[in-house]
Every structure is written in C-alpha cells, then in structure tokens.
C-alpha cells in the first residue's frame, strides 16, 4: 500500500472515530442486541490488536490488557504508545525516501513505549484507606441518622449577625408546612444583601507570606484553643478557609479537618474532636465585615451546614475568579503554581483524613491549602480590576455575584428513589454509567434494581458508603451473573468486599426474590395477553382522552393517589439540590390540571416488583436554586432536561412518565395513537432515552406528517380491530419509521385500571406489544436524559 493510501485510511478511520464519539453508543447497545453483538466483536478485535501491539513493543505490558475496559483505563499508555509508533513510522518513511539528513550526532532511537512521566510515588495504601481505624463517628455526640426518609433540619441554634432573627425564621417554617420540604436558607437575606466592602475594589499590594514550611500550623483540638483562634480571627479583615472530608467509611460522610488562615497564622482544626463546638465560628463566618476566601466552595458550603450549622456571609470563591479571568487552569494547584511557585502535592487530596495523629505530611498539605490563599486572593483581585478596565465590565462584581450564589447553596437530604432511580447513586446513574453493556433486558434490570436497593439499605444500616458495601462494577457483575447460590456469589470475583462476604446469603436471597417476582410478573403479563376481556381496553382510554380534549383534562384518575402522594412528598420532595432535580407533587386539583394540560407524552414504565414504595402521581420539576458558576448552571441545565415523571400506583408497579412542554391540543391528538410499550422497552426508554424538553418543538414540526400517517394507520387499525397477538405486520410496517416523540402515548394506565375501564366502556382491541416493538426499533430520535453528576470520588473538586 502506498503512503498516500495509508494516510487516507488513517484519516478516514480517525474521522469515523470522532463521528462515533458523538453517538450515544451505550444507549444503542442497550436497545439493539444485534448492534450490541457487533460491538462486542469489534471490541474483542480491538483488544486482540492492542494485545498484539504491546506484545511487539513491550511484551511484559501485553498482559496488562485482559479485557476491553483495560484499554479504556490505560488509554493514556495506549495513545502514547501509538503516537510514538506513528512518529517512528513517519521517521522511517522519511528516512527511506531520503528526506532525512543524517544528524551529526546520532540521537538515541525513540523508545517504543512512552517513558512514564516523572511521577511521585503513590501514597501508601494505609494513608488512603486506614482500614483498621475505629470509626470516629462512633464517638460523635449524635450518631448519624441514615434513614431513607430523614427530615433534616438546620443545625444552627443561634444566629449571630442576623438581619432576620432565627426566631422569625422558625416561626415562618412552622406556619408554612410547604417550607418543611425545602427549608429556606437561614442566612439567605444576609447573603443576598451583602456587598464586599469598598476596599476590596481597590488595587492592592499583595501581602507576602512566609513559605508554608516556615510557618508552624496551630493544631486546634480543644475548646480553649478554639476560643483563642476565634479571638484572633475576629481581628482579621479576611480569612481563608478549607475543609477535608471523608465519605468512604460512612454513609453520608463527615468533615475531618478545617483549615483556617489569616495573614499571620495557619490553624488546623480537628473537627472530629470539636464537631459539636464549632458553631461559635458563625460569629466570624457570617460577619459581613470579614471576607471569607475559599477555593471551589461548592461542597464546603454544604458540609459546613450539614456537620456544624455554619454559614458563610461575604464569600470570595477564588475558583470563580479563575473562571471569570479565563485561566487555563482552575484548580488551586494551578493558582499556587502561578502566583506562589509552589507545587501542591495533590496526592493527599484523597487521603484518609480520619487518621490521628495526623501524619506530618498530611498536616503540611492541609495547611498549604489555606496558607497562600489570601496572597493569591490579593493577586486575583488586582487581575480582576485590571481586566475590568480592559474588558469594560466589572469582573470583580461577577465574582462577587457567583460567590454569593455558592454561599446560598443549601444542604438537603437526598432521598432514595427506588422507582425512577434519580440521585447521585440512584440506579439510573449507575446503570447508564457502568451497566449499559452488561445489564440488558428486563430480568437483569429487575435483579439489578433489587441489588441496588439492598446495597443502599445495607450502607445505611452499617453506616458505610455504597461503594464500600458494593462498588458499582461489582454490583453490575453480580446483577449480570445473578448467582443463585452463596458459593456462586463468593466465586464471582476476586474483589469481593468484606460486606459482600458477610451478607452473601442475604444477597443471594435478594436475587432469588427478584427472580421470582420477575417470573410472577411475566406470568401475569402472559395471562393478560390472552385475556380476551381485557383486549379492547386501550381504545376506551383513547376515547376518554379524546373526549377530555374538549374540556379540562380529567384529573379524577389522580384522586386515589392523594394519600401516597403525601407520603412521597415527604420522601422525595426534598431531593437534594446538590445532586439531582427536586421532585414535587401537584398538590391541588388545579395544580394537577395545570400540570396535566402541559403533558407532551407519557410512556409506561413498569417498575421491578421489588420496589419498596408504591409510587403515585409524581411530577418532577427542575428546581435547583440559584444557578451560580458554570458548574452550577450546568447541573441545573442537566436537571432541567430531565423529563417530568408521573407515576401511578399499581400492584404491577406500572407508572407513567411524561414530558412537559407541548400544548394540550397536540398532546390530546397524539393520544389517539396510543399503544402500550412493553416493560422491556419502557425501561430502556425511561432509563436511557427520554428526550430533552427542548427537543419537543423539533419533534413536533417533523411529526406533523407522521401524525397524519399514523392517524391513517390508526384508523385502519380500528376498522380491522386486530386481535392481540397479531403484531408482526404492524411492526414491520412501522419498523423503519423514526420514532416520533410528540406523537406518542398519553394515557397509559396501570394494568388493573385499564381492565376496569375496558370492562365498562371498551369496544376496540389493544395490542400491548406493537408500540413496544416500534419503539425498540425506532430510536433514532431519542436522546438520553441528562443526569446530574455524582459526588464523592467521582466529583472533581476544582
Ligand atoms: O476529586 C476530589 C477532590 C476532593 N474530594 C474531597 O473533597 C475534600 C476537600 O478537597 P479540597 O481539594 O481540599 O478542597 C477532600 O478531603 C476530599 O474528601 C473528593 O472527594 N474528590
Ligand atoms: Mn483541602
């Protein structure tokens, strides 16, 4: 092959790969078994090639690539090696063509494998996971409450520097029950009304600090030392604050260390020791005269509230400044390097901060997180002022505003959501991030959800993180292999966790129960499939909907769900604004009517029978408060794009998912084409393929024609009144059509409700399978719902 051909092939492959990157491969893989099979073949070819490649260049490393995930995990090594090989090839080709002159001094040949970057050694394992440490939380005055439906309340008992006194706020919350679901920010008014003092807006000479090594940190672990620190802090006009946190051997996590610096001292507070005494810091933290400088305070703000009842008024977040200034790095390490020529040893970031006595290196790392921050702040203010003149906009003011939004963040307990799997560690996230290749089909999903539920309750009971109980990859492996015997489970992986071993019998029982429940459901569905009486159900629902087109939507179907909605309101409405969209319920009939009239479509989602809470009518609303910096607004955008979800209670746990945004007329006309997707499809749909709200207009316009076509099809269907089993012809007729969301099902009621309605009114046949098949095949238009990012190790503090 000549060189140009070779080059062309490379270019094509590269272009093709970048195209592939834009597609939602895991999604397609999960809904199309043929595609999934092809992908598997390609994956194993890629793996073989990589193994072959490494066997040529570095035999010892070929063994590192056992399965396809190894390539992903070691992608840097692979791409570096490929780059070097390409360079080498290029070099050889040039040489062969005589394009290279012989260098006077022969350079050493390129190494076949990229030299590993000069890296610091890994921290010793015991510093990352101090496995045998007694759990500090056992010594906390109040033991952690890990209840699924915990109603969390402010920890603060006094409110220094108040514009609105605490009593007044308490009275407000008491008198307005709706506030119990989403407490106001206790310092909301104070933060909103605050302005940086004028001197902050003046160019300054950065106050030089001694190096961190020259400054002895003050260890604060007694009330006396705390008082001394407080006195000193009250004299400062600005202080720097940072926290270190632990969440691996605890369900909710806790702060282990608080670092504070002023221009003179660095303090490191043992928050494990002084956990209950720290509220006195509010006198400084909420003092509007004292600036609090933090870097990337998103989580610190939440942790301070949750653990100590501390709030920050007058925040300057240096991360926001890096964003406004458009720096190429936004982390603290970048700023330390830029302004202080100090290389932070970020290996300690993920250290086990529970360790006591704190090793010297860890102490010094912790100290360095605040030691230089006021000096950096001085520089950033100057840079912001200077650039404001150049760009003719008040950049410091933007940092002030976005810092304010961060200070306004509220801690709220994230509920467990068995039904929709929302939330950071919710099954939806886990499934889409880790499981879409292995958890395929209803059965696997049912078992996966049951295990996920078990993992969550066990983590709460044991006060461990879910990833300590059963990390996601193990959860997926177990669910995919569904061991039915304890021994099978114990031999499923070399990396079983201690708690998986301890609870092996229980886990196997969970799998068996899920399997039985699944089998039962299948039997029920089969009997429904042959139930002649039930067959004409859907048409009656359709005609109901058609009637209601002329009047207000019929909300009576919601009435029976009121009771459960109240329970769920408690359970879910407090869905944390940290990690996920808030879930609220239409509480009044008017509310419901209004919500109902904005329905675009509904898709049935059958939930695994192991679901703990029967779900009723749920409307999910994006309700993130106070969008702030980029990350916040991104989170908000992500949650906004989540579809609204409406569920109906049933033994079969059939619920209804809906999307808001298209007017009633369109919605109701689309309801005419109602067929019922199968469990399989609806899980795929709702798990992975709900369209974003803002797609609806696009869908609508492209769907007009399709609606016409479908209307014709439907008319044909009605006249011929096809029997339940006759689906194939319709499936193939629609198989190549793109799936049109704006034209889909509106009222998909639970099975028994359907039967009831049918018995009363129905004449026409309903085939529960054919829409399902069409949906499965016609997925091109669908988009994955965006799910907010996770916390803990997976969240990247800036
Ligand atoms: O990627 C990350 C980074 C940090 N954390 C946790 O946050 C705290 C505080 O981090 P700072 O960089 O000191 O602000 C750290 O102790 C970790 O617990 C994380 O989970 N993931
Ligand atoms: Mn830190």
XYZ file of N, CA, C and O in Angstrom, residues 119-281:
652
model
N 6.689 10.688 38.011
C 5.560 10.828 38.916
C 6.028 10.599 40.326
O 6.949 9.832 40.565
N 5.316 11.273 41.250
C 5.599 10.955 42.642
C 5.043 9.569 42.913
O 4.066 9.154 42.294
N 5.669 8.899 43.861
C 5.159 7.568 44.202
C 3.751 7.679 44.746
O 3.371 8.703 45.301
N 3.031 6.589 44.603
C 1.677 6.590 45.163
C 1.764 6.682 46.677
O 2.723 6.196 47.280
N 0.735 7.276 47.265
C 0.714 7.291 48.726
C 0.557 5.868 49.224
O -0.110 5.055 48.581
N 1.136 5.564 50.371
C 0.922 4.218 50.895
C -0.580 3.969 51.117
O -1.302 4.892 51.508
N -0.994 2.741 50.853
C -2.420 2.401 50.904
C -3.051 2.798 52.247
O -4.155 3.306 52.315
N -2.289 2.591 53.334
C -2.870 2.871 54.654
C -3.184 4.367 54.844
O -3.952 4.746 55.719
N -2.564 5.199 54.016
C -2.853 6.636 54.111
C -4.116 7.000 53.324
O -4.743 8.017 53.565
N -4.451 6.160 52.373
C -5.668 6.421 51.591
C -6.868 5.742 52.256
O -7.947 6.292 52.355
N -6.638 4.508 52.713
C -7.708 3.796 53.432
C -7.122 3.224 54.714
O -6.479 2.175 54.683
N -7.347 3.914 55.788
C -6.868 3.384 57.072
C -7.896 2.362 57.547
O -8.781 2.647 58.361
N -7.760 1.143 56.996
C -8.824 0.154 57.120
C -9.162 -0.220 58.560
O -10.316 -0.481 58.872
N -8.167 -0.240 59.420
C -8.458 -0.759 60.762
C -8.692 0.314 61.803
O -8.730 0.044 62.991
N -8.888 1.510 61.316
C -9.135 2.621 62.226
C -10.530 2.476 62.847
O -11.490 2.230 62.127
N -10.647 2.627 64.175
C -12.015 2.611 64.730
C -12.795 3.779 64.138
O -12.252 4.878 63.988
N -14.053 3.549 63.820
C -14.810 4.613 63.132
C -15.009 5.828 64.043
O -15.669 5.711 65.083
N -14.490 6.981 63.651
C -14.625 8.152 64.527
C -16.090 8.512 64.799
O -16.414 9.033 65.862
N -16.976 8.203 63.834
C -18.380 8.605 64.028
C -19.014 7.911 65.225
O -20.039 8.347 65.740
N -18.396 6.826 65.672
C -18.944 6.135 66.842
C -18.773 6.996 68.095
O -19.468 6.797 69.082
N -17.852 7.929 67.997
C -17.623 8.807 69.158
C -18.387 10.132 69.033
O -18.338 10.961 69.931
N -19.073 10.328 67.925
C -19.820 11.583 67.768
C -20.938 11.636 68.805
O -21.533 10.602 69.132
N -21.234 12.869 69.259
C -22.283 13.002 70.271
C -23.620 12.475 69.757
O -24.321 11.759 70.445
N -23.989 12.866 68.556
C -25.213 12.296 67.988
C -24.810 11.398 66.835
O -24.077 11.817 65.935
N -25.290 10.151 66.916
C -24.872 9.205 65.867
C -25.598 9.525 64.564
O -26.709 10.053 64.565
N -24.972 9.191 63.465
C -25.543 9.575 62.165
C -26.918 8.945 61.931
O -27.132 7.790 62.294
N -27.806 9.737 61.365
C -29.128 9.217 61.021
C -29.171 8.986 59.509
O -29.176 9.925 58.730
N -29.198 7.731 59.137
C -29.140 7.404 57.709
C -30.497 7.016 57.131
O -30.558 6.413 56.055
N -31.574 7.355 57.845
C -32.910 6.969 57.361
C -33.156 7.447 55.941
O -32.756 8.555 55.583
N -33.876 6.609 55.213
C -34.193 6.991 53.836
C -35.085 8.222 53.792
O -35.016 9.013 52.879
N -35.974 8.330 54.768
C -36.887 9.482 54.716
C -36.609 10.474 55.837
O -37.515 11.049 56.412
N -35.351 10.649 56.108
C -34.950 11.594 57.148
C -35.405 13.013 56.809
O -35.237 13.481 55.685
N -36.023 13.666 57.802
C -36.333 15.075 57.609
C -35.238 15.859 58.321
O -35.221 15.937 59.538
N -34.377 16.405 57.524
C -33.230 17.117 58.107
C -33.630 18.530 58.483
O -34.468 19.148 57.824
N -33.071 19.012 59.584
C -33.343 20.393 59.968
C -32.038 21.102 60.283
O -31.041 20.474 60.625
N -32.053 22.420 60.177
C -30.853 23.224 60.446
C -30.191 22.798 61.743
O -30.852 22.531 62.737
N -28.899 22.873 61.741
C -28.176 22.551 62.969
C -27.938 23.790 63.820
O -27.579 23.675 64.982
N -28.127 24.943 63.215
C -27.745 26.145 63.985
C -28.760 26.437 65.080
O -29.963 26.263 64.907
N -28.259 26.845 66.242
C -29.132 27.126 67.379
C -29.128 28.617 67.706
O -29.960 29.098 68.456
N -28.167 29.327 67.185
C -28.109 30.782 67.352
C -27.797 31.398 65.996
O -27.219 30.726 65.146
N -28.169 32.674 65.849
C -27.894 33.280 64.552
C -27.208 34.635 64.720
O -27.873 35.685 64.692
N -25.887 34.615 64.896
C -25.184 35.891 65.019
C -25.231 36.667 63.696
O -25.457 36.071 62.642
N -25.045 37.963 63.778
C -25.026 38.848 62.599
C -26.311 38.765 61.771
O -26.290 38.882 60.544
N -27.440 38.535 62.484
C -28.695 38.321 61.751
C -29.351 39.627 61.316
O -29.366 40.600 62.061
N -29.872 39.620 60.095
C -30.801 40.678 59.695
C -32.217 40.177 59.986
O -33.080 40.912 60.420
N -32.424 38.870 59.707
C -33.692 38.236 60.078
C -33.380 37.289 61.233
O -32.625 36.322 61.058
N -33.944 37.540 62.422
C -33.589 36.691 63.563
C -34.058 35.241 63.384
O -35.021 34.973 62.660
N -33.377 34.350 64.072
C -33.676 32.924 63.948
C -35.124 32.613 64.337
O -35.805 31.824 63.672
N -35.598 33.266 65.409
C -36.980 33.018 65.861
C -37.984 33.285 64.753
O -38.943 32.542 64.563
N -37.730 34.359 64.041
C -38.659 34.735 62.972
C -38.658 33.651 61.877
O -39.713 33.267 61.366
N -37.466 33.178 61.560
C -37.359 32.127 60.530
C -38.074 30.858 60.975
O -38.783 30.221 60.205
N -37.879 30.517 62.256
C -38.514 29.304 62.781
C -40.029 29.436 62.713
O -40.729 28.492 62.316
N -40.512 30.620 63.081
C -41.959 30.840 63.046
C -42.480 30.691 61.623
O -43.534 30.100 61.373
N -41.701 31.195 60.684
C -42.086 31.094 59.263
C -42.219 29.635 58.847
O -43.192 29.236 58.226
N -41.204 28.846 59.204
C -41.200 27.433 58.807
C -42.365 26.699 59.468
O -43.024 25.865 58.848
N -42.625 27.060 60.727
C -43.724 26.392 61.432
C -45.065 26.709 60.802
O -45.934 25.853 60.684
N -45.222 27.969 60.394
C -46.539 28.377 59.901
C -46.770 27.962 58.446
O -47.896 27.924 57.991
N -45.710 27.655 57.733
C -45.878 27.276 56.334
C -45.359 25.857 56.107
O -44.161 25.642 55.910
N -46.262 24.864 56.138
C -45.813 23.468 56.065
C -45.040 23.158 54.786
O -44.200 22.257 54.760
N -45.317 23.930 53.734
C -44.603 23.633 52.480
C -43.098 23.861 52.651
O -42.282 23.280 51.941
N -42.736 24.731 53.597
C -41.312 25.020 53.798
C -40.564 23.839 54.418
O -39.341 23.746 54.303
N -41.334 22.951 55.066
C -40.676 21.799 55.696
C -39.985 20.937 54.654
O -38.975 20.284 54.927
N -40.518 20.954 53.451
C -39.919 20.145 52.385
C -38.658 20.761 51.812
O -37.805 20.078 51.286
N -38.596 22.049 51.873
C -37.418 22.721 51.366
C -37.182 23.961 52.217
O -37.740 25.027 51.967
N -36.383 23.753 53.238
C -36.160 24.835 54.204
C -35.527 26.046 53.525
O -34.720 25.885 52.613
N -35.897 27.239 54.000
C -35.191 28.407 53.451
C -33.753 28.417 53.946
O -33.421 27.732 54.910
N -32.923 29.174 53.277
C -31.534 29.313 53.730
C -31.538 30.241 54.954
O -32.034 31.371 54.860
N -31.018 29.794 56.081
C -31.114 30.630 57.290
C -30.404 31.974 57.145
O -30.754 32.931 57.821
N -29.401 32.036 56.282
C -28.715 33.318 56.088
C -28.988 33.885 54.688
O -28.202 34.678 54.172
N -30.107 33.460 54.110
C -30.443 33.896 52.749
C -30.455 35.412 52.628
O -29.813 35.995 51.740
N -31.194 36.063 53.514
C -31.329 37.526 53.445
C -29.966 38.189 53.626
O -29.607 39.124 52.893
N -29.216 37.706 54.596
C -27.932 38.337 54.909
C -26.972 38.205 53.718
O -26.262 39.153 53.373
N -26.979 37.024 53.108
C -26.065 36.821 51.966
C -26.482 37.690 50.783
O -25.647 38.367 50.162
N -27.783 37.704 50.518
C -28.246 38.465 49.352
C -27.966 39.963 49.511
O -27.667 40.666 48.560
N -28.099 40.439 50.748
C -27.916 41.885 50.962
C -26.472 42.311 51.128
O -26.177 43.501 51.232
N -25.588 41.357 51.196
C -24.189 41.705 51.464
C -23.487 42.271 50.231
O -23.766 41.871 49.099
N -22.580 43.199 50.448
C -21.678 43.671 49.386
C -20.259 43.641 49.928
O -20.046 43.867 51.116
N -19.289 43.334 49.075
C -17.908 43.424 49.527
C -17.653 44.862 49.971
O -18.125 45.807 49.313
N -16.876 45.032 51.034
C -16.540 46.411 51.426
C -15.736 47.092 50.317
O -15.049 46.417 49.539
N -15.798 48.419 50.254
C -15.174 49.153 49.135
C -13.686 48.860 48.955
O -13.193 48.833 47.826
N -12.950 48.607 50.055
C -11.503 48.394 49.902
C -11.177 47.155 49.050
O -10.109 47.048 48.473
N -12.130 46.231 48.973
C -11.906 45.042 48.143
C -11.788 45.439 46.675
O -11.114 44.794 45.883
N -12.462 46.553 46.346
C -12.471 47.014 44.953
C -11.286 47.933 44.631
O -11.303 48.652 43.645
N -10.290 47.895 45.513
C -9.110 48.741 45.250
C -7.888 47.893 44.950
O -7.716 46.826 45.552
N -7.070 48.384 44.026
C -5.833 47.649 43.708
C -4.943 47.666 44.950
O -4.881 48.653 45.684
N -4.314 46.518 45.200
C -3.554 46.396 46.431
C -2.182 45.778 46.163
O -1.988 45.105 45.154
N -1.287 45.993 47.093
C -0.013 45.296 47.021
C -0.167 43.954 47.710
O -0.412 43.932 48.915
N -0.045 42.849 46.987
C -0.257 41.555 47.649
C 0.611 41.411 48.905
O 1.806 41.717 48.872
N -0.035 41.010 49.979
C 0.707 40.847 51.241
C 1.496 39.547 51.189
O 0.925 38.459 51.107
N 2.798 39.680 51.228
C 3.659 38.494 51.055
C 3.608 37.622 52.306
O 3.555 38.118 53.435
N 3.594 36.317 52.087
C 3.582 35.365 53.205
C 4.936 34.664 53.257
O 5.567 34.476 52.230
N 5.286 34.215 54.432
C 6.435 33.315 54.540
C 6.048 31.988 53.919
O 4.863 31.733 53.684
N 7.045 31.140 53.624
C 6.690 29.868 52.987
C 5.968 28.978 54.005
O 6.079 29.168 55.213
N 5.244 28.029 53.459
C 4.452 27.162 54.334
C 5.362 26.376 55.288
O 5.007 26.130 56.448
N 6.543 26.036 54.813
C 7.459 25.254 55.661
C 7.957 26.065 56.855
O 8.315 25.525 57.889
N 7.958 27.382 56.667
C 8.458 28.225 57.769
C 7.362 28.548 58.785
O 7.634 29.120 59.830
N 6.139 28.245 58.398
C 5.024 28.627 59.279
C 4.493 27.396 60.001
O 4.017 26.458 59.358
N 4.570 27.410 61.309
C 4.093 26.255 62.077
C 2.578 26.314 62.196
O 2.037 27.320 62.681
N 1.879 25.275 61.754
C 0.418 25.326 61.901
C -0.002 25.133 63.359
O 0.689 24.445 64.105
N -1.100 25.765 63.719
C -1.592 25.607 65.098
C -2.687 24.535 65.085
O -3.688 24.680 64.380
N -2.449 23.493 65.806
C -3.414 22.383 65.866
C -4.483 22.729 66.894
O -4.180 23.015 68.051
N -5.743 22.726 66.458
C -6.833 23.127 67.364
C -7.708 21.912 67.652
O -8.451 21.452 66.786
N -7.590 21.385 68.871
C -8.461 20.249 69.200
C -9.048 20.369 70.609
O -9.591 19.408 71.139
N -8.924 21.567 71.175
C -9.564 21.790 72.478
C -10.413 23.055 72.397
O -10.176 23.923 71.527
N -11.360 23.157 73.335
C -12.236 24.343 73.315
C -11.427 25.607 73.566
O -11.725 26.673 73.031
N -10.414 25.467 74.363
C -9.584 26.624 74.673
C -8.854 27.135 73.430
O -8.869 28.340 73.120
N -8.253 26.205 72.740
C -7.538 26.581 71.514
C -8.507 27.178 70.493
O -8.169 28.125 69.760
N -9.724 26.652 70.511
C -10.748 27.167 69.585
C -11.077 28.626 69.915
O -11.175 29.478 69.019
N -11.229 28.889 71.207
C -11.534 30.267 71.642
C -10.410 31.217 71.231
O -10.654 32.315 70.742
N -9.181 30.775 71.459
C -8.031 31.617 71.101
C -8.047 31.938 69.618
O -7.811 33.072 69.192
N -8.329 30.905 68.843
C -8.365 31.095 67.383
C -9.460 32.101 67.019
O -9.246 33.026 66.222
N -10.628 31.911 67.630
C -11.764 32.780 67.321
C -11.433 34.245 67.596
O -11.733 35.134 66.787
N -10.787 34.473 68.730
C -10.417 35.846 69.097
C -9.530 36.467 68.016
O -9.722 37.593 67.590
N -8.572 35.690 67.608
C -7.636 36.173 66.590
C -8.359 36.417 65.254
O -8.119 37.421 64.579
N -9.266 35.512 64.919
C -9.991 35.640 63.642
C -10.849 36.899 63.620
O -10.996 37.546 62.583
N -11.425 37.216 64.770
C -12.316 38.391 64.824
C -11.569 39.676 64.499
O -12.176 40.659 64.085
N -10.266 39.641 64.663
C -9.468 40.854 64.368
C -9.121 40.960 62.871
O -8.562 41.947 62.428
N -9.412 39.910 62.114
C -8.975 39.877 60.699
C -10.000 40.540 59.788
O -11.188 40.541 60.074
N -9.519 41.064 58.650
C -10.496 41.570 57.675
C -10.766 40.537 56.575
O -11.734 40.633 55.836
N -9.905 39.533 56.500
C -10.135 38.444 55.545
C -9.511 37.167 56.106
O -8.437 37.223 56.716
N -10.183 36.066 55.897
C -9.597 34.780 56.310
C -9.778 33.766 55.182
O -10.701 33.900 54.367
N -8.893 32.783 55.154
C -9.023 31.710 54.148
C -9.488 30.451 54.871
O -9.054 30.182 55.999
N -10.385 29.705 54.237
C -10.950 28.513 54.881
C -10.962 27.347 53.896
O -11.188 27.529 52.706
N -10.710 26.145 54.413
C -10.827 24.940 53.581
C -11.202 23.776 54.498
O -11.023 23.841 55.722
N -11.742 22.723 53.902
C -12.139 21.548 54.685
C -11.563 20.292 54.058
O -11.361 20.229 52.841
N -11.334 19.294 54.877
C -11.043 17.954 54.361
C -12.149 17.029 54.857
O -12.602 17.136 56.002
N -12.542 16.115 53.989
C -13.773 15.361 54.204
C -13.524 13.870 54.026
O -12.617 13.464 53.302
N -14.347 13.062 54.671
C -14.238 11.616 54.465
C -15.624 11.037 54.170
O -16.579 11.320 54.895
N -15.733 10.218 53.128
C -17.050 9.631 52.869
C -16.970 8.185 52.375
O -17.888 7.704 51.720
N -15.879 7.514 52.708
C -15.781 6.117 52.248
C -16.319 5.153 53.312
O -17.069 4.244 53.001
N -15.963 5.416 54.579
C -16.439 4.528 55.632
C -17.580 5.186 56.417
O -17.650 5.103 57.648
N -18.469 5.827 55.705
C -19.622 6.485 56.323
C -20.667 6.664 55.228
O -20.315 6.847 54.064
N -21.942 6.609 55.614
C -22.960 6.727 54.572
C -23.068 8.153 54.046
O -23.069 8.371 52.846
N -23.167 9.114 54.958
C -23.338 10.493 54.483
C -22.031 11.279 54.414
O -21.974 12.320 53.790
N -21.000 10.790 55.077
C -19.723 11.499 55.082
C -19.648 12.522 56.204
O -20.680 12.922 56.763
N -18.457 12.937 56.540
C -18.287 13.984 57.555
C -16.956 14.702 57.341
O -16.023 14.162 56.746
N -16.931 15.922 57.897
C -15.721 16.743 57.775
C -14.722 16.293 58.835
O -15.079 16.091 59.996
N -13.485 16.128 58.437
C -12.460 15.660 59.376
C -11.545 16.789 59.831
O -10.927 16.700 60.898
N -11.417 17.809 58.996
C -10.431 18.842 59.276
C -10.917 20.174 58.724
O -11.555 20.200 57.664
N -10.630 21.241 59.478
C -10.936 22.572 58.935
C -9.647 23.399 59.020
O -9.058 23.527 60.093
N -9.221 23.905 57.878
C -8.026 24.738 57.875
C -8.456 26.196 57.744
O -9.304 26.525 56.905
N -7.884 27.036 58.584
C -8.167 28.470 58.510
C -6.832 29.227 58.574
O -5.959 28.865 59.357
N -6.707 30.232 57.732
C -5.511 31.085 57.803
C -5.930 32.540 57.802
O -6.896 32.916 57.115
N -5.232 33.350 58.584
C -5.316 34.795 58.347
C -3.937 35.233 57.860
O -3.148 34.378 57.437
N -3.651 36.520 57.918
C -2.368 36.955 57.329
C -1.184 36.518 58.200
O -0.045 36.603 57.792
N -1.500 36.045 59.419
C -0.426 35.762 60.354
C -0.296 34.283 60.693
O 0.802 33.755 60.831
N -1.432 33.617 60.851
C -1.408 32.243 61.367
C -2.109 31.262 60.442
O -3.017 31.633 59.697
N -1.699 29.984 60.585
C -2.451 28.884 59.964
C -2.958 27.993 61.098
O -2.155 27.532 61.923
N -4.263 27.771 61.114
C -4.825 26.857 62.108
C -5.330 25.602 61.398
O -5.870 25.691 60.281
N -5.177 24.477 62.048
C -5.792 23.252 61.523
C -6.660 22.697 62.656
O -6.174 22.327 63.719
N -7.980 22.704 62.397
C -8.925 22.343 63.455
C -9.309 20.868 63.318
O -9.683 20.418 62.231
N -9.214 20.136 64.414
C -9.643 18.734 64.409
C -11.165 18.697 64.584
O -11.691 18.743 65.698
N -11.850 18.624 63.475
C -13.318 18.710 63.532
C -13.954 17.409 64.015
O -15.139 17.382 64.312
N -13.173 16.344 64.078
C -13.704 15.108 64.658
C -13.830 15.297 66.168
O -14.778 14.843 66.802
N -12.861 16.003 66.707
C -12.800 16.241 68.136
C -13.773 17.356 68.543
O -14.430 17.262 69.567
N -13.874 18.403 67.711
C -14.636 19.594 68.122
C -15.953 19.742 67.352
O -16.518 20.838 67.289
N -16.417 18.645 66.816
C -17.608 18.664 65.959
C -18.777 19.461 66.547
O -19.443 20.216 65.852
N -19.023 19.291 67.822
C -20.204 19.922 68.417
C -19.919 21.345 68.919
O -20.825 22.018 69.382
N -18.678 21.775 68.853
C -18.328 23.079 69.450
C -18.140 24.173 68.409
O -17.875 25.320 68.761
N -18.248 23.823 67.161
C -17.771 24.764 66.139
C -18.750 25.862 65.743
O -18.389 26.793 65.030
N -19.988 25.759 66.232
C -20.969 26.756 65.806
C -20.582 28.179 66.186
O -21.031 29.135 65.543
N -19.732 28.301 67.195
C -19.284 29.642 67.602
C -18.575 30.357 66.444
O -18.504 31.588 66.414
N -18.106 29.590 65.478
C -17.402 30.215 64.343
C -18.331 31.069 63.486
O -17.873 31.889 62.686
